[in-house]
Structure formats: C-alpha cells, structure tokens
Coordinates of C-alpha atoms in Angstrom, one line a residue:
Chain A
M1 CA -14.3 44.3 -40.8
N2 CA -12.0 44.3 -38.1
V3 CA -8.4 44.1 -39.4
A4 CA -5.0 43.3 -37.4
I5 CA -2.3 45.2 -38.6
I6 CA 0.8 43.0 -37.0
L7 CA 4.2 45.2 -36.7
A8 CA 7.8 42.9 -37.9
G9 CA 9.5 45.0 -39.0
G10 CA 12.3 45.0 -36.3
T11 CA 15.7 44.7 -36.6
G12 CA 16.3 42.7 -33.1
S13 CA 19.0 44.6 -32.0
R14 CA 19.0 45.0 -28.8
M15 CA 18.2 41.0 -28.1
G16 CA 22.1 40.9 -29.0
V17 CA 21.2 37.1 -30.8
V18 CA 23.2 38.2 -34.8
D19 CA 21.4 35.7 -36.8
R20 CA 17.3 36.5 -36.9
P21 CA 15.3 39.5 -34.9
K22 CA 13.0 38.4 -32.1
Q23 CA 10.4 38.1 -33.5
F24 CA 11.2 35.2 -35.6
L25 CA 13.4 34.1 -32.1
D26 CA 12.3 30.0 -31.8
V27 CA 9.8 29.5 -28.6
Y28 CA 9.4 26.1 -28.2
G29 CA 9.0 25.0 -31.8
K30 CA 7.9 28.2 -33.7
P31 CA 8.9 31.5 -33.8
L32 CA 7.7 34.1 -31.4
I33 CA 5.8 36.0 -34.2
I34 CA 3.3 32.5 -35.2
H35 CA 2.1 32.4 -31.5
T36 CA 1.6 36.0 -31.6
L37 CA -0.3 35.4 -34.8
E38 CA -2.8 32.9 -33.9
V39 CA -4.1 34.4 -31.0
F40 CA -5.5 36.8 -33.8
N41 CA -6.1 34.2 -36.1
I42 CA -8.0 32.8 -34.0
H43 CA -10.3 35.6 -32.4
R44 CA -13.7 35.3 -33.8
N45 CA -13.9 39.6 -34.2
I46 CA -10.6 39.9 -36.1
D47 CA -11.9 39.3 -40.1
T48 CA -8.1 40.1 -41.6
I49 CA -4.5 40.1 -40.4
V50 CA -2.1 42.5 -42.1
I51 CA 1.6 41.8 -41.3
S52 CA 4.6 44.7 -41.7
C53 CA 7.9 42.5 -41.9
N54 CA 11.9 42.6 -42.5
K55 CA 12.3 42.7 -46.1
E56 CA 14.4 39.7 -45.5
W57 CA 12.2 37.3 -43.5
I58 CA 8.8 37.6 -46.0
N59 CA 9.9 34.8 -48.0
E60 CA 10.4 32.8 -44.7
L61 CA 7.0 34.0 -43.4
N62 CA 4.8 33.2 -46.0
I63 CA 6.4 29.5 -45.7
W64 CA 4.8 29.6 -41.7
I65 CA 1.5 31.1 -42.7
R66 CA 0.7 28.1 -44.9
Q67 CA 2.4 25.5 -42.6
Y68 CA 0.6 27.0 -39.4
D69 CA -2.6 27.2 -41.6
L70 CA -2.7 31.2 -40.2
E71 CA -6.0 31.4 -43.0
K72 CA -6.2 35.4 -42.2
V73 CA -3.9 36.2 -42.9
K74 CA -4.3 38.3 -46.2
Y75 CA -1.7 40.3 -47.1
I76 CA 2.1 40.6 -46.1
V77 CA 4.1 43.8 -46.8
Q78 CA 7.9 45.2 -46.4
G79 CA 8.0 46.8 -43.1
G80 CA 9.9 50.5 -43.9
E81 CA 12.7 52.0 -41.7
T82 CA 10.9 53.3 -38.4
R83 CA 8.0 52.0 -36.6
Q84 CA 6.0 54.9 -38.5
E85 CA 6.4 54.0 -41.9
S86 CA 6.2 50.1 -41.2
T87 CA 2.2 50.6 -39.8
F88 CA 2.1 53.2 -42.8
N89 CA 2.7 50.6 -45.1
A90 CA 0.1 48.2 -43.4
L91 CA -1.5 51.0 -43.9
K92 CA -1.4 51.8 -47.6
S93 CA -2.2 48.3 -48.4
L94 CA -5.7 48.1 -47.0
E95 CA -6.7 51.9 -49.0
G96 CA -9.5 50.4 -51.9
I97 CA -10.4 47.7 -49.4
C98 CA -11.3 49.1 -46.0
K99 CA -14.6 51.5 -45.3
S100 CA -13.2 54.4 -44.0
D101 CA -15.5 52.7 -40.5
D102 CA -13.7 50.3 -40.3
I103 CA -11.0 49.5 -37.4
V104 CA -7.6 48.6 -37.3
L105 CA -6.1 47.3 -34.5
I106 CA -2.2 47.6 -34.4
H107 CA -0.1 45.1 -32.4
D108 CA 3.9 43.7 -32.2
A109 CA 4.9 41.0 -33.3
A110 CA 7.1 40.4 -29.7
R111 CA 3.6 40.5 -27.3
P112 CA 2.9 36.7 -27.9
L113 CA 0.9 37.3 -24.1
V114 CA -1.5 39.3 -25.6
S115 CA -5.3 38.0 -24.1
T116 CA -8.5 37.4 -25.7
R117 CA -9.8 40.3 -22.9
I118 CA -7.2 42.6 -24.8
I119 CA -8.7 42.1 -27.9
D120 CA -12.7 42.0 -26.8
D121 CA -11.6 45.6 -24.8
N122 CA -10.2 46.9 -27.5
L123 CA -12.9 46.5 -30.0
K124 CA -15.7 47.0 -27.6
L125 CA -14.1 50.3 -25.9
M126 CA -14.1 51.4 -30.3
K127 CA -17.6 51.5 -30.8
E128 CA -17.9 54.7 -28.8
S129 CA -14.4 56.2 -29.7
I130 CA -12.2 56.8 -33.1
A131 CA -8.5 56.0 -31.3
V132 CA -8.3 53.3 -28.2
D133 CA -4.5 52.7 -27.0
T134 CA -3.5 50.0 -24.7
V135 CA -2.0 50.9 -21.3
I136 CA -1.4 49.5 -17.5
P137 CA -0.7 51.5 -14.1
A138 CA 3.0 52.4 -13.7
T139 CA 3.9 50.9 -10.6
D140 CA 7.2 52.5 -9.9
T141 CA 7.9 55.9 -10.0
I142 CA 8.6 57.6 -13.1
V143 CA 11.6 59.7 -13.3
K144 CA 12.3 62.3 -16.0
S145 CA 15.8 63.2 -17.1
E146 CA 16.5 65.4 -19.6
D147 CA 20.6 64.9 -19.8
G148 CA 20.4 61.9 -18.6
V149 CA 22.3 63.0 -15.6
E150 CA 20.4 65.0 -13.6
I151 CA 16.3 64.4 -12.7
T152 CA 13.9 67.3 -14.7
D153 CA 11.0 66.2 -12.9
I154 CA 9.1 63.6 -10.9
P155 CA 6.1 63.4 -12.4
K156 CA 2.6 62.2 -10.5
R157 CA 2.6 58.3 -11.0
K158 CA -1.5 57.6 -10.9
E159 CA -1.4 59.7 -13.9
L160 CA 1.0 57.6 -16.1
Y161 CA 0.4 54.6 -17.5
L162 CA 2.3 52.1 -19.7
G163 CA 1.6 52.0 -23.6
Q164 CA 1.2 48.4 -24.8
T165 CA -0.4 46.8 -28.0
P166 CA -2.8 46.7 -29.3
Q167 CA -3.7 50.2 -30.5
S168 CA -6.9 50.4 -32.4
F169 CA -8.6 53.6 -34.7
K170 CA -11.3 53.9 -37.1
F171 CA -9.6 53.4 -39.8
S172 CA -10.3 57.0 -42.0
E173 CA -8.6 57.9 -38.4
I174 CA -5.6 56.7 -38.1
V175 CA -4.6 57.4 -41.7
H176 CA -5.3 61.0 -42.0
A177 CA -3.2 61.0 -39.2
H178 CA -0.4 59.0 -40.9
K179 CA -0.5 61.3 -44.0
K180 CA -0.9 64.4 -42.0
A181 CA 2.8 63.4 -39.3
I182 CA 4.2 63.4 -43.3
E183 CA 2.8 66.0 -44.2
D184 CA 4.2 67.8 -41.1
G185 CA 7.6 66.1 -41.6
F186 CA 6.5 64.4 -38.6
Y187 CA 8.2 60.2 -38.7
D188 CA 9.8 59.4 -35.4
S189 CA 6.6 58.4 -34.0
T190 CA 7.3 55.3 -31.8
D191 CA 3.5 55.0 -31.0
D192 CA -0.1 55.4 -32.9
C193 CA -1.9 57.1 -30.4
Q194 CA 0.4 59.7 -30.7
L195 CA 0.0 60.8 -34.6
L196 CA -3.9 61.2 -33.3
L197 CA -2.7 63.3 -30.3
R198 CA -1.1 65.7 -32.2
L199 CA -5.0 66.1 -34.2
N200 CA -5.8 66.8 -30.6
K201 CA -7.9 63.6 -31.2
N202 CA -9.2 61.6 -28.0
V203 CA -7.3 58.4 -27.4
R204 CA -9.4 56.3 -24.8
L205 CA -8.0 54.1 -22.1
V206 CA -8.5 49.8 -22.3
R207 CA -6.8 48.1 -19.7
G208 CA -3.8 46.2 -20.7
D209 CA -1.9 43.6 -18.8
K210 CA 1.3 43.1 -17.1
M211 CA 2.0 40.0 -18.9
N212 CA 1.5 41.4 -22.1
F213 CA 5.1 42.8 -22.1
K214 CA 7.2 43.2 -25.3
I215 CA 9.5 41.0 -26.2
T216 CA 13.3 43.5 -26.5
T217 CA 15.8 42.7 -24.7
F218 CA 17.3 38.9 -23.9
D219 CA 16.0 39.2 -20.4
D220 CA 12.9 40.1 -21.5
Y221 CA 13.2 36.8 -23.5
T222 CA 14.5 34.6 -21.0
L223 CA 11.5 36.0 -18.2
F224 CA 9.2 35.2 -21.1
K225 CA 10.6 31.7 -21.7
A226 CA 10.5 30.9 -17.6
V227 CA 6.6 31.8 -18.1
L228 CA 5.9 29.2 -20.3
K229 CA 8.2 26.4 -18.5
M230 CA 5.8 26.5 -15.0
G231 CA 2.8 26.6 -17.4
K232 CA 4.4 22.4 -18.5
T233 CA 3.7 21.7 -14.6
E234 CA 0.7 19.3 -14.8
V235 CA -1.2 16.6 -12.8
K236 CA 1.0 14.0 -11.2
S237 CA -1.4 11.5 -10.4
F238 CA -4.5 9.0 -11.0
V239 CA -5.7 9.4 -7.6
Chain B
M1 CA -0.3 29.5 -29.5
F2 CA -0.2 30.3 -25.6
S3 CA -3.0 30.1 -23.5
K4 CA -3.5 31.8 -19.5
N5 CA -4.7 29.6 -17.2
F6 CA -5.5 30.1 -12.9
K7 CA -4.1 26.4 -11.6
V8 CA -4.5 26.0 -7.5
V9 CA -0.9 25.7 -6.4
Q10 CA -1.8 24.7 -3.0
P11 CA -4.9 25.3 -0.1
K12 CA -6.2 28.6 -0.9
V13 CA -4.1 30.3 -3.5
F14 CA -3.7 30.1 -7.2
E15 CA -1.3 31.3 -9.7
Q16 CA -1.4 32.1 -13.4
F17 CA 0.5 30.1 -15.9
Y18 CA 0.8 30.3 -19.4
D19 CA 0.0 26.9 -21.7
I20 CA 0.9 26.3 -25.0
V21 CA -1.8 25.0 -26.8
D22 CA -2.0 23.0 -29.8
K23 CA -4.7 21.8 -32.0
K24 CA -3.8 17.7 -32.6
D25 CA -5.0 15.2 -34.4
N26 CA -8.7 14.2 -33.5
Y27 CA -8.9 17.4 -31.0
I28 CA -10.2 20.6 -31.7
L29 CA -9.6 24.6 -29.8
I30 CA -12.1 26.0 -27.5
K31 CA -12.3 28.9 -26.0
I32 CA -13.4 28.9 -23.0
D33 CA -16.6 30.6 -22.5
S34 CA -18.9 30.2 -19.8
A35 CA -18.0 28.0 -16.5
M36 CA -18.9 26.6 -12.6
I37 CA -17.6 25.9 -10.0
C38 CA -18.6 22.8 -7.8
K39 CA -17.9 21.4 -4.6
A40 CA -15.5 19.4 -6.0
D41 CA -13.8 22.3 -7.0
I42 CA -13.8 24.1 -3.7
R43 CA -12.6 21.0 -1.9
Y44 CA -9.2 21.0 -3.9
Y45 CA -9.5 25.0 -2.8
N46 CA -9.5 25.0 0.4
G47 CA -7.3 21.9 0.3
E48 CA -10.5 19.9 2.0
R49 CA -9.1 16.2 1.1
D50 CA -5.9 14.4 2.2
K51 CA -2.9 16.0 1.8
R52 CA -0.8 13.4 0.1
I53 CA -3.4 13.4 -2.9
L54 CA -3.0 17.2 -2.8
G55 CA 0.8 17.1 -3.0
M56 CA -0.3 14.7 -5.8
K57 CA -2.9 17.0 -8.0
Y58 CA -1.5 20.6 -7.2
P59 CA -1.1 22.0 -9.4
M60 CA -4.3 21.8 -11.6
S61 CA -6.9 23.9 -13.0
L62 CA -9.5 23.5 -11.5
I63 CA -13.7 23.2 -13.0
H64 CA -15.1 20.8 -15.2
E65 CA -18.5 22.5 -15.4
A66 CA -18.3 24.5 -19.2
I67 CA -19.4 25.3 -22.3
G68 CA -17.5 26.9 -24.8
T69 CA -17.1 28.5 -28.8
I70 CA -14.7 26.3 -31.3
V71 CA -11.7 28.3 -32.9
K72 CA -10.6 25.4 -34.9
G73 CA -12.7 22.5 -35.4
D74 CA -12.2 19.8 -37.9
E75 CA -13.2 19.3 -41.6
E76 CA -15.7 16.6 -40.2
K77 CA -18.0 17.5 -37.2
Y78 CA -17.2 20.5 -36.2
K79 CA -17.0 24.2 -37.3
V80 CA -15.0 27.7 -36.1
G81 CA -18.3 29.4 -33.7
D82 CA -19.9 26.2 -32.7
R83 CA -20.9 26.3 -29.6
V84 CA -20.0 22.6 -26.9
V85 CA -20.6 21.3 -24.1
L86 CA -16.8 19.8 -22.9
I87 CA -17.5 16.6 -21.6
P88 CA -15.0 16.3 -18.4
N89 CA -14.7 12.6 -18.4
F90 CA -12.8 10.6 -21.1
V91 CA -10.6 7.8 -22.0
S92 CA -7.1 8.3 -23.9
E93 CA -7.8 7.5 -27.4
K94 CA -4.9 4.9 -27.0
H95 CA -7.3 3.0 -24.8
D96 CA -9.7 1.1 -26.8
K97 CA -13.0 1.3 -25.6
N98 CA -14.1 -1.6 -27.9
K99 CA -11.9 -4.2 -26.0
C100 CA -12.8 -2.9 -22.8
K101 CA -15.5 -4.7 -20.9
I102 CA -16.0 -1.6 -18.8
C103 CA -16.7 1.3 -21.3
S104 CA -18.2 -1.0 -24.1
D105 CA -20.5 -1.9 -21.3
K106 CA -23.9 0.5 -21.9
K107 CA -24.9 0.6 -18.3
L108 CA -21.5 1.4 -17.2
G109 CA -19.4 3.4 -20.0
E110 CA -15.7 4.9 -19.1
N111 CA -17.4 7.2 -16.5
Y112 CA -15.5 3.2 -14.3
C113 CA -13.0 2.8 -16.2
E114 CA -9.1 1.9 -14.4
E115 CA -8.4 4.1 -17.4
A116 CA -10.8 7.3 -17.4
K117 CA -9.7 11.3 -16.8
F118 CA -11.6 13.3 -15.2
S119 CA -10.7 17.3 -15.4
S120 CA -10.4 18.8 -12.9
S121 CA -9.7 15.2 -10.5
N122 CA -6.6 13.8 -12.3
V123 CA -6.2 16.0 -15.3
D124 CA -6.5 19.5 -15.1
G125 CA -9.7 21.9 -15.5
F126 CA -11.0 24.1 -17.7
S127 CA -9.9 26.8 -15.8
R128 CA -8.0 28.9 -19.1
E129 CA -8.7 30.8 -21.8
Y130 CA -8.6 28.4 -24.4
I131 CA -8.0 24.4 -24.6
A132 CA -7.2 21.9 -27.2
Y133 CA -9.3 19.0 -25.9
P134 CA -10.6 15.8 -27.8
S135 CA -13.6 16.2 -30.6
E136 CA -14.9 12.7 -29.3
Y137 CA -15.7 14.8 -25.7
V138 CA -17.7 17.7 -26.9
L139 CA -20.9 17.8 -28.1
K140 CA -22.9 20.9 -29.8
L141 CA -25.1 22.7 -28.0
P142 CA -28.2 24.2 -30.7
Q143 CA -26.8 27.5 -32.0
R144 CA -28.7 29.9 -31.2
E145 CA -28.0 32.3 -28.8
L146 CA -26.0 31.2 -26.1
I147 CA -27.6 30.1 -23.0
D148 CA -26.4 29.8 -19.6
E149 CA -28.6 26.9 -18.0
Y150 CA -25.8 25.4 -20.3
V151 CA -23.6 25.3 -17.7
F152 CA -25.1 23.0 -15.9
L153 CA -25.7 20.5 -18.1
E154 CA -23.0 18.7 -16.1
L155 CA -24.9 18.3 -13.2
I156 CA -28.4 17.5 -15.4
S157 CA -26.5 14.7 -16.6
V158 CA -25.3 13.1 -13.9
C159 CA -29.3 12.5 -13.2
V160 CA -30.0 11.5 -16.3
A161 CA -26.7 8.9 -15.5
A162 CA -28.3 8.1 -12.3
I163 CA -32.2 7.4 -14.0
R164 CA -30.2 5.6 -16.4
R165 CA -29.1 3.4 -14.0
Y166 CA -31.6 3.0 -12.7
G167 CA -33.6 2.2 -15.3
D168 CA -37.7 2.8 -16.1
I169 CA -38.8 5.2 -13.6
Y170 CA -41.9 7.0 -15.8
K171 CA -44.4 8.3 -14.0
E172 CA -42.6 6.7 -10.7
N173 CA -43.4 8.3 -6.7
V174 CA -39.6 8.4 -6.4
A175 CA -38.1 10.6 -3.3
V176 CA -35.3 12.5 -3.7
Y177 CA -33.2 13.5 -0.6
G178 CA -31.4 16.5 -0.3
D179 CA -31.8 20.0 -0.9
G180 CA -28.9 21.0 -2.5
I181 CA -28.4 21.9 -6.3
L182 CA -28.1 18.3 -7.2
G183 CA -31.2 17.6 -5.2
Y184 CA -33.4 20.3 -6.7
I185 CA -32.2 19.4 -10.8
M186 CA -32.7 15.7 -10.3
A187 CA -36.4 16.4 -8.8
S188 CA -36.8 19.1 -11.5
L189 CA -35.8 16.6 -13.9
L190 CA -37.9 13.7 -12.7
T191 CA -40.1 15.7 -12.2
F192 CA -40.5 18.1 -15.5
V193 CA -38.4 15.1 -18.0
F194 CA -40.2 11.8 -16.0
K195 CA -43.6 12.8 -15.8
C196 CA -42.9 11.3 -11.8
N197 CA -44.5 11.8 -8.3
V198 CA -41.7 13.3 -6.5
T199 CA -41.5 14.1 -2.8
V200 CA -37.9 16.4 -1.8
I201 CA -36.9 15.9 1.9
G202 CA -34.1 18.1 3.0
K203 CA -32.9 20.8 6.0
H204 CA -33.4 23.9 5.1
K205 CA -36.9 26.0 4.6
E206 CA -35.2 28.7 2.4
K207 CA -33.6 25.7 0.1
L208 CA -37.3 23.5 0.5
D209 CA -38.7 26.5 -0.8
K210 CA -37.0 27.0 -4.3
V211 CA -38.6 23.4 -4.9
T212 CA -42.1 24.9 -6.5
F213 CA -42.9 22.7 -8.3
A214 CA -42.2 19.5 -6.0
K215 CA -43.7 18.1 -2.5
T216 CA -41.3 19.1 -0.1
L217 CA -40.7 17.3 3.2
F218 CA -38.5 18.8 6.6
Y219 CA -36.3 15.5 7.8
G220 CA -38.0 13.7 10.8
E221 CA -41.0 14.6 9.5
K222 CA -43.7 12.0 8.6
I223 CA -42.7 10.6 5.4
S224 CA -45.1 8.2 3.1
R225 CA -43.6 5.3 1.1
F226 CA -41.4 5.0 -2.1
N227 CA -40.2 3.2 -4.2
I228 CA -37.2 4.3 -4.7
V229 CA -34.9 7.0 -3.4
F230 CA -32.1 9.4 -4.9
E231 CA -29.6 10.1 -2.7
C232 CA -28.4 13.5 -3.1
V233 CA -27.1 15.0 -0.1
G234 CA -22.9 12.9 0.4
G235 CA -21.1 14.4 3.6
K236 CA -21.2 13.2 7.1
G237 CA -25.0 13.8 5.9
S238 CA -25.3 11.1 3.8
E239 CA -25.3 8.5 6.8
S240 CA -28.8 9.2 8.4
A241 CA -29.9 10.4 4.4
I242 CA -29.8 6.7 3.6
N243 CA -31.0 5.2 6.8
S244 CA -34.2 7.4 6.5
A245 CA -34.8 6.0 2.7
I246 CA -33.7 2.5 4.2
D247 CA -36.5 3.2 6.9
Y248 CA -39.3 4.3 4.6
I249 CA -39.3 2.8 1.3
E250 CA -40.9 0.0 0.3
V251 CA -40.4 -3.6 0.4
G252 CA -38.0 -4.6 -2.9
G253 CA -37.1 -0.5 -3.6
S254 CA -34.3 0.9 -4.8
V255 CA -32.4 3.0 -3.1
V256 CA -29.3 5.4 -6.0
L257 CA -26.6 7.2 -4.1
M258 CA -25.6 10.0 -5.7
G259 CA -23.9 12.1 -2.6
V260 CA -20.0 11.8 -2.2
S261 CA -18.8 11.5 1.3
E262 CA -15.3 11.2 2.6
E263 CA -15.3 9.2 5.0
Y264 CA -17.5 6.0 6.4
I265 CA -20.4 5.5 7.5
S266 CA -22.6 4.0 8.9
I267 CA -25.8 2.0 7.4
N268 CA -28.7 -0.7 8.4
T269 CA -28.0 -3.7 6.8
R270 CA -30.4 -5.3 8.4
K271 CA -33.1 -3.3 7.0
V272 CA -31.6 -3.8 3.6
L273 CA -31.7 -7.0 3.9
E274 CA -35.1 -7.6 5.2
K275 CA -36.8 -5.8 2.4
G276 CA -34.7 -6.8 0.1
I277 CA -33.6 -3.0 -1.3
M278 CA -31.4 -2.5 -4.2
I279 CA -28.3 -0.1 -3.2
L280 CA -26.8 1.5 -6.3
G281 CA -24.4 4.2 -7.0
S282 CA -24.4 6.6 -9.7
S283 CA -22.1 9.7 -9.6
R284 CA -20.3 10.9 -12.8
S285 CA -21.8 10.7 -16.4
S286 CA -21.1 9.7 -19.7
K287 CA -20.8 11.3 -23.4
D288 CA -25.2 10.0 -23.9
D289 CA -25.9 11.4 -21.1
F290 CA -24.9 15.0 -21.9
A291 CA -27.1 14.0 -24.5
F292 CA -30.7 13.4 -23.3
A293 CA -29.2 16.2 -21.0
I294 CA -29.2 18.9 -24.0
E295 CA -32.6 17.4 -25.6
C296 CA -34.2 17.8 -21.6
L297 CA -33.1 21.7 -21.5
D298 CA -35.7 22.0 -24.5
N299 CA -38.3 21.6 -22.2
I300 CA -39.5 24.8 -21.8
E301 CA -40.8 24.2 -17.8
F302 CA -37.5 22.6 -16.6
R303 CA -35.3 24.4 -18.0
K304 CA -36.9 27.5 -16.5
S305 CA -36.5 25.9 -13.6
I306 CA -32.8 25.5 -14.0
K307 CA -32.8 29.1 -14.6
M308 CA -34.0 29.8 -11.2
L309 CA -31.0 28.4 -10.4
I310 CA -28.6 30.6 -11.7
I311 CA -28.0 33.9 -9.1
D312 CA -26.0 35.8 -11.1
E313 CA -23.5 36.5 -14.3
V314 CA -19.8 37.2 -12.9
E315 CA -16.8 38.3 -15.8
I316 CA -13.8 36.9 -14.4
N317 CA -11.1 39.3 -15.9
D318 CA -8.4 38.1 -14.5
I319 CA -6.8 35.9 -11.1
K320 CA -8.1 38.4 -9.0
D321 CA -12.1 38.2 -9.9
F322 CA -11.2 34.2 -10.1
Y323 CA -10.4 34.3 -6.0
D324 CA -13.1 35.8 -5.3
A325 CA -15.7 33.6 -7.1
F326 CA -14.0 31.1 -5.5
E327 CA -14.6 32.9 -2.1
R328 CA -18.3 33.8 -2.7
E329 CA -19.0 30.0 -3.8
A330 CA -17.4 28.3 -0.7
N331 CA -19.5 30.3 1.8
N332 CA -22.8 30.1 -0.8
K333 CA -25.2 28.5 1.1
N334 CA -27.8 29.3 -1.4
I335 CA -29.0 27.0 -3.3
G336 CA -27.7 27.9 -6.7
R337 CA -24.3 29.1 -8.7
E338 CA -23.2 32.0 -10.1
I339 CA -22.5 31.4 -14.1
L340 CA -18.2 32.9 -14.4
K341 CA -17.9 34.3 -17.8
F342 CA -14.6 34.0 -19.2
N343 CA -13.2 37.5 -20.0
F344 CA -9.3 36.9 -19.1

C-alpha cells in the first residue's frame, strides 16, 4: 500500500494573511490544499491519504473533502506544535493499518505543483530503498554563516541540493526513526529524512522540480498566482 | 487541479504553463500516457504557416495523437484506470449535431462542420499532464497491456475515413502515391484488412523498402492501370503525384486526395474530364473511424506492420526532452515515429 501524508498543520505566520494559514488560501476558487490533495487523489498508485491538519481547520477540511470528492482521504488527524509532531501524529494513525513494507510519502500541503512524475519517481526508487528525498540542485551559491554577520564557509555548490517534498519511506523505518528521535529528546526536525540520517540510514535522491516550490511567503503566493494566470491563455482563433 | 502543459509560443520556442483542470459534467479527466508528433505539429513548431495565422494561434499546446488513462471517469461509461484514445476533432456540446446538416450526414460527419474544433489546430492539443475531455470524444481501448501501436490510431482512422468515403473497396486494384507514414499505413490497411491488390509509388528507396507487404514502384517507372488511387503525398510533391494518378488511372476511376498542401497546385483537368475521373478529398476522421481503427489493430498482420513504424520509445520528463523530441522529428527522414511517454 502507498500512503500519502499531507502536512497542513502550519499557521502560515510568514504569509502576512491574518485570517487563515497559507494552505487554506483560495486559489482560483479552491483552497490551496485541495489543489495539492487532488494530485495525490488521482494518482493511480496512491491508495490512501492522511492529512495532518491545524486543529481549527479540521471541520472546514472535512467539508471540502466531501465537496471535492477526494475519496482517497481516509483520515484527518490533528497537527502538532512542530512539523515533526504533525508527521508523527499521522504515522500513529496508520499503526495497525500499514504493514512494515508499505510506503509513505510525506508532502507539504503548500506545494501544489508537485507533479505525477515526481510521485512516480519516488515510488519507483522506493522499490529498492528505505528512504527517498526529492531535491533540486542548488543553482545559487550557498553561504554559511553561524552568526548572521560573517561568512563561516562557502560549501561546494555541486554537492548541495535544496530539499523538497514528497519524502518517501518504508513505514516501519520512518515510525522507528520518529520514536527514536522522541526517545533521544530530538524534537525540532524540519525534515523527516534528517531523522533517518541520525540513525545512519541511507536516503536516496529523486530529482524534484523548481516549480514544486513551497508557498511560504506572500512573494511565493504572488509568483504562484502569476504562474497560473499564464496558463489561462487560450488559442484565439478557429482559422 | 493543476496540469503541466507545454505550449509553443513562437517558432521554435516552447514555454511551460500550468492549467487548472477540473472535471465538468459530461467530461472525464485523463492522464496522457503516450503521444506522437505529427508533421502538422512540426509546421506550427517551425512557424511554417502564414504569420497572421500563427499570431492568432500561439500560444498553443501541440499534439493530437495520444492515448491516456482515465483518472476521473463518469458513472456510466468510463471508470478510473480505463485506457482510452482521445479523438482530436469534436464539436461543442452546445452545437446540436442532430439538427446540423453536416454532422448528421454519415458520409461527412462532424469533422467537416464549420463548428468543429481540432486539437492542436484551433484548440489546445494534448501536450500536457492531464486533460479534461468530453467523454463523448474518447474511446475505450482493449484493456490488455498498453500497446504503443494504439498511438497510431489517429493516422489509421484518417485512412479508414478515406476508404469509408470512397465506398466498397474490398479486393480492388489500388495504388497508393506516397512513401511516407500515411502512405505506409494506407497500403498496410488496404492489404491486410481490405485484402486489396496494392501498389505503393514513391521516390525514396529506403522508405519503399519498408513496404514489404505490397508491390512498390519508383515514381516515373512504368505504372500499370488502377481503379482507385489514394494520394498520400501532400506538399509541393502532390502536384506531380496527382497528375501521374490522372494519367494512369482507368477510365471512370477515383482519386482520393489525402495529402495537405499549403500551396495551390495545377492539375490536368482536361484528362479528368476525358476519363470521367472522380476526385474526392478526405483528411480527418470521425469517432466511428476511430472505433473501426481499434478493430483493425486486432488483425495481427496489420498490427505487426504498424509496430514496424515505432522508431523508439522516449520518456518526456521535462521541457528539454520535449524540445529534443521536436527537433528529432523535424529532422526525421525515416518513415517511422518516436512514441513519447509523458512523465512530467
């Protein structure tokens, strides 16, 4: 079984929108999260979807799930204080349902332009891996500064990638990694692959896509709307 | 939901777009799996049409030969996972086909209606991840493993339409002018499905050599008489091909024109009159032609000959792969085509 976990627990504090988190903003008549869910819902190799959702929005989300006929969404769990906790809550809901070899794909609700190709590539590589991360090569030079004042290091760009989602795991491996992190008092992971790396497990790379960007700031939102506006251009004549 | 889409925006330039694709009543959602580039697509890609017309068409998604999988069906006919072929020409549901003289004429059909739309010509084509398409204009494929030969259905249906419009052709003595892909498919269809005695007349030895199932002749060689000629040449070459057909056809014979020419051509009308030749034009096809084309692919020999046309299978992961595929097809001098596997 292949399960998609969609993380929608964020508050969208960096968006500057006061009444709703970014994943619930309206984009051409639909909440952003619905656009993301639709990609997974119609994917032929995704069997079940679990959403980890900001508590105040669970009722609203339940209504949308029915309204937009997202039949693969089986569980909505309450999100946590951190990303790590939100993911773990979703994983807990799958205990007793998933087998150890089942695959979970963890994806940010605020990345609506994830493509079928990226999901396919994740699933394909998972046939021979225990964990897979979606990345794109860094094109800008990455500068490290420990104090935000002076440069500490400029790592080699060709060794650097930017992490995206989905990140995919064997169910038993990611559950174990989360439990071990809690046991070790490690609570602030911003990325699930990090939890496996702590345990010296191998994580393989899948090519992402620049367009699979996360809508985090208002600038991202503006860019996203501009991308969609271009798509509305149609053939003008019947010549 | 969003669907990634490559559109040609000016000659030799594609851009990536995202469309919002939603299932409406009487529409189904389809993931495009495999497709093929046609010479008409190449003309738009290269900008080989009148500038004013191109200005009205760009930006436009190309490709009108494709098969896909239903990701959201309808309650009645189509379910998720069904493989289908998309029929590129259709009329809007607002147009009453039963009242329309052209649409309701079985010999002609909606393809000749002024209201007809043709994907990648006057509406966006299939170069995209997902498409919402009228359920009336798809046909279910046999539900065995996905077979690449089905991508050729549009071309096969065009040949089927031309034969249908001519009439009873079973076991006739037929010539096919043109050694390109259309001529090859027409000759194969006439040989294997309609059991005709077929001669293919062309100008390229390497292409004629591929036609192993019918007699072949070089253009200019002594040609025997035929009752029916299918002209599959098009372009500038169609003028000499049509005049040769007029020369060699039997009195009272028929010439079916199928090749597209952007320019006016001169033909020997005196001989047409003297011989009482019937000239008929046929290019595109209708849904019934697609249905018959699917049946034709059950003919093992015919399917084998279509399989010979597959040069390669190429995965299209991004816009760069898409460009490369168009460049290769633009320079393709072979008789076959690449099957593009959409994975973007």
